[in-house]
Amino acid sequence: MSTKVRKFVDNCVVCRTSKGASGAVQAQMHPIQKPSAAFQVIHMDITGKMGTSNDQHTLAALKRTVHLFGTPVQIIVDGGREFLGEFKTYCDRGVQEK
């Protein structure tokens, strides 16, 4: 019976149109101003699997970048959980390599 109900709901126009949207919420795109010098603005995103200690790897990558190129004015991330915790604390303290 549950198969018949599911099939009916899947094919019901009223059911499909009244069902709320699912999935990720799409944000409005907005332009990013071009920086006046290299590495003033950096963009970070995680691709692939990094294991269980994602935040430590992410923070280590940022520290290497800051050490090599200096402190950026702005860091743009996608809001993934790798950019929370220690990473966010480091950024909130001014992203200064000592």
Coordinates of N, CA and C in Angstrom, one line a residue:
M1 N 0.8 -1.2 0.0 CA 0.0 0.0 0.0 C 0.9 1.3 0.0
S2 N 1.9 1.3 0.8 CA 2.8 2.5 0.8 C 3.4 2.8 -0.5
T3 N 3.6 1.8 -1.4 CA 4.1 2.0 -2.7 C 3.1 2.7 -3.6
K4 N 1.8 2.3 -3.4 CA 0.8 3.0 -4.2 C 0.6 4.4 -3.7
V5 N 0.7 4.7 -2.4 CA 0.5 6.0 -1.9 C 1.7 6.9 -2.4
R6 N 2.9 6.4 -2.3 CA 4.0 7.2 -2.8 C 3.9 7.5 -4.3
K7 N 3.5 6.5 -5.1 CA 3.4 6.7 -6.5 C 2.3 7.8 -6.8
F8 N 1.2 7.7 -6.0 CA 0.1 8.7 -6.2 C 0.6 10.1 -5.9
V9 N 1.3 10.3 -4.7 CA 1.8 11.6 -4.3 C 2.9 12.1 -5.3
D10 N 3.7 11.2 -5.8 CA 4.8 11.6 -6.8 C 4.2 12.1 -8.1
N11 N 3.0 11.6 -8.4 CA 2.3 12.0 -9.7 C 1.2 13.0 -9.5
C12 N 1.0 13.5 -8.3 CA -0.1 14.4 -8.0 C 0.4 15.8 -8.2
V13 N -0.2 16.6 -9.1 CA 0.2 17.9 -9.4 C 0.1 18.8 -8.2
V14 N -1.1 18.8 -7.5 CA -1.3 19.6 -6.3 C -0.3 19.3 -5.3
C15 N 0.1 18.0 -5.1 CA 1.1 17.6 -4.1 C 2.4 18.2 -4.4
R16 N 2.8 18.1 -5.7 CA 4.1 18.6 -6.1 C 4.3 20.1 -6.0
T17 N 3.2 20.8 -6.4 CA 3.3 22.3 -6.3 C 3.2 22.9 -4.9
S18 N 2.5 22.2 -4.0 CA 2.4 22.7 -2.6 C 3.6 22.3 -1.7
K19 N 4.4 21.3 -2.2 CA 5.5 20.9 -1.5 C 6.6 22.0 -1.4
G20 N 7.2 22.2 -0.3 CA 8.2 23.3 -0.1 C 9.5 22.9 -0.9
A21 N 10.3 23.8 -1.1 CA 11.6 23.6 -1.8 C 12.5 22.8 -0.8
S22 N 13.3 22.0 -1.4 CA 14.3 21.2 -0.6 C 15.7 21.5 -1.1
G23 N 16.7 21.2 -0.3 CA 18.1 21.3 -0.7 C 18.7 22.6 -0.2
A24 N 19.8 23.0 -0.7 CA 20.5 24.2 -0.3 C 19.8 25.4 -0.8
V25 N 19.9 26.4 0.1 CA 19.3 27.7 -0.3 C 20.3 28.5 -1.1
Q26 N 19.8 29.0 -2.2 CA 20.7 29.7 -3.1 C 20.8 31.2 -2.7
A27 N 21.9 31.7 -2.5 CA 22.1 33.1 -2.1 C 22.2 34.0 -3.3
Q28 N 21.9 35.3 -3.2 CA 22.0 36.2 -4.2 C 23.5 36.5 -4.5
M29 N 23.9 36.4 -5.8 CA 25.2 36.7 -6.2 C 25.5 38.2 -6.1
H30 N 26.7 38.5 -5.7 CA 27.1 40.0 -5.7 C 28.5 40.1 -6.1
P31 N 28.9 41.2 -6.8 CA 30.2 41.4 -7.3 C 31.2 41.6 -6.2
I32 N 32.4 41.1 -6.4 CA 33.5 41.3 -5.5 C 34.5 42.3 -6.2
Q33 N 34.9 43.3 -5.4 CA 35.8 44.3 -6.0 C 37.1 43.7 -6.2
K34 N 37.8 44.1 -7.3 CA 39.1 43.6 -7.6 C 40.1 44.3 -6.7
P35 N 40.9 43.4 -6.0 CA 41.9 44.0 -5.1 C 43.0 44.8 -5.8
S36 N 43.6 45.7 -5.1 CA 44.7 46.5 -5.8 C 46.0 45.8 -5.8
A37 N 46.2 44.8 -5.0 CA 47.5 44.1 -4.9 C 47.2 42.6 -4.8
A38 N 48.2 41.7 -5.2 CA 48.0 40.3 -5.0 C 47.9 39.9 -3.6
F39 N 47.1 38.9 -3.3 CA 46.9 38.3 -2.0 C 46.3 39.2 -1.0
Q40 N 45.7 40.3 -1.4 CA 44.9 41.1 -0.5 C 43.6 40.4 -0.1
V41 N 43.0 39.7 -1.1 CA 41.8 38.9 -0.9 C 42.2 37.5 -1.4
I42 N 41.9 36.5 -0.5 CA 42.0 35.1 -0.9 C 40.7 34.4 -0.7
H43 N 40.5 33.4 -1.6 CA 39.3 32.6 -1.5 C 39.7 31.2 -1.1
M44 N 39.0 30.6 -0.2 CA 39.3 29.2 0.2 C 38.0 28.3 0.1
D45 N 38.3 27.1 -0.3 CA 37.2 26.1 -0.4 C 37.8 24.7 -0.3
I46 N 37.1 23.8 0.2 CA 37.7 22.4 0.4 C 37.1 21.6 -0.7
T47 N 38.0 20.8 -1.3 CA 37.6 19.8 -2.3 C 38.0 18.4 -1.9
G48 N 37.2 17.5 -2.1 CA 37.6 16.1 -1.8 C 37.6 15.8 -0.3
K49 N 38.0 14.6 0.1 CA 38.0 14.2 1.5 C 39.3 14.5 2.1
M50 N 39.3 15.0 3.3 CA 40.5 15.4 4.0 C 40.7 14.6 5.3
G51 N 39.8 13.6 5.6 CA 40.0 12.9 6.8 C 39.2 13.5 8.0
T52 N 39.6 13.2 9.2 CA 38.8 13.7 10.3 C 39.3 15.0 10.9
S53 N 40.4 15.4 10.5 CA 40.9 16.7 11.1 C 41.0 17.8 10.1
N54 N 39.8 18.0 9.4 CA 39.7 19.1 8.4 C 40.1 20.4 8.9
D55 N 39.7 20.8 10.1 CA 40.0 22.2 10.5 C 41.4 22.4 10.7
Q56 N 42.2 21.4 11.2 CA 43.6 21.6 11.4 C 44.3 21.7 10.1
H57 N 43.9 20.9 9.1 CA 44.5 21.0 7.7 C 44.2 22.4 7.1
T58 N 43.0 22.9 7.3 CA 42.6 24.1 6.7 C 43.3 25.3 7.4
L59 N 43.5 25.3 8.7 CA 44.2 26.3 9.4 C 45.7 26.3 9.0
A60 N 46.2 25.1 8.9 CA 47.7 25.0 8.5 C 47.9 25.6 7.1
A61 N 46.9 25.3 6.2 CA 47.0 25.9 4.8 C 47.0 27.4 4.8
L62 N 46.1 28.0 5.7 CA 46.0 29.4 5.8 C 47.3 30.0 6.4
K63 N 47.8 29.3 7.4 CA 49.1 29.8 8.1 C 50.2 29.8 7.1
R64 N 50.3 28.7 6.2 CA 51.4 28.7 5.2 C 51.2 29.8 4.2
T65 N 50.0 30.1 3.8 CA 49.7 31.2 2.9 C 50.1 32.5 3.5
V66 N 49.7 32.8 4.7 CA 50.0 34.0 5.4 C 51.6 34.2 5.6
H67 N 52.2 33.1 5.9 CA 53.7 33.1 6.1 C 54.4 33.5 4.8
L68 N 53.9 32.9 3.7 CA 54.5 33.2 2.4 C 54.2 34.5 1.7
F69 N 52.9 34.9 1.9 CA 52.4 36.1 1.1 C 52.0 37.3 2.0
G70 N 52.0 37.1 3.3 CA 51.5 38.2 4.1 C 50.0 38.0 4.5
T71 N 49.6 38.9 5.4 CA 48.2 38.8 5.9 C 47.2 39.4 4.9
P72 N 46.2 38.7 4.4 CA 45.3 39.2 3.5 C 44.3 40.2 4.2
V73 N 43.8 41.1 3.4 CA 42.8 42.0 3.9 C 41.4 41.3 4.1
Q74 N 41.1 40.4 3.2 CA 39.9 39.6 3.3 C 40.1 38.2 2.9
I75 N 39.4 37.3 3.6 CA 39.3 35.9 3.3 C 37.9 35.5 3.0
I76 N 37.6 35.0 1.8 CA 36.3 34.6 1.4 C 36.2 33.1 1.4
V77 N 35.2 32.5 2.2 CA 35.0 31.1 2.3 C 33.6 30.8 2.0
D78 N 33.3 29.5 1.8 CA 31.9 29.1 1.5 C 31.1 28.8 2.8
G79 N 31.6 28.9 3.9 CA 30.8 28.7 5.1 C 30.8 27.3 5.6
G80 N 31.7 26.4 5.0 CA 31.8 25.0 5.5 C 32.3 24.9 6.9
R81 N 32.0 23.8 7.5 CA 32.4 23.7 8.9 C 33.9 23.7 9.2
E82 N 34.7 23.5 8.1 CA 36.1 23.5 8.2 C 36.6 24.9 8.6
F83 N 35.8 25.9 8.3 CA 36.2 27.3 8.5 C 35.6 27.9 9.8
L84 N 35.2 27.0 10.7 CA 34.7 27.3 12.0 C 35.8 26.9 13.0
G85 N 35.5 27.1 14.3 CA 36.4 26.6 15.3 C 37.8 27.3 15.3
E86 N 38.9 26.6 15.3 CA 40.2 27.2 15.4 C 40.5 28.1 14.2
F87 N 40.0 27.8 13.0 CA 40.2 28.7 11.9 C 39.6 30.0 12.1
K88 N 38.3 30.0 12.6 CA 37.6 31.3 12.8 C 38.3 32.1 13.9
T89 N 38.7 31.4 15.0 CA 39.4 32.1 16.1 C 40.6 32.7 15.6
Y90 N 41.4 32.0 14.8 CA 42.6 32.6 14.2 C 42.3 33.8 13.4
C91 N 41.3 33.8 12.6 CA 40.9 34.9 11.7 C 40.4 36.1 12.6
D92 N 39.6 35.8 13.6 CA 39.1 36.8 14.5 C 40.2 37.5 15.2
R93 N 41.4 36.9 15.4 CA 42.5 37.5 16.1 C 43.4 38.3 15.2
G94 N 43.0 38.4 14.0 CA 43.7 39.3 13.0 C 44.6 38.6 12.0
V95 N 44.6 37.3 12.0 CA 45.4 36.5 11.0 C 46.8 37.0 10.9
Q96 N 47.5 37.1 11.9 CA 48.9 37.5 11.9 C 49.8 36.4 12.2
E97 N 50.7 36.1 11.3 CA 51.7 35.1 11.5 C 52.8 35.6 12.4
K98 N 53.2 34.9 13.4 CA 54.3 35.3 14.3 C 55.4 34.3 14.3

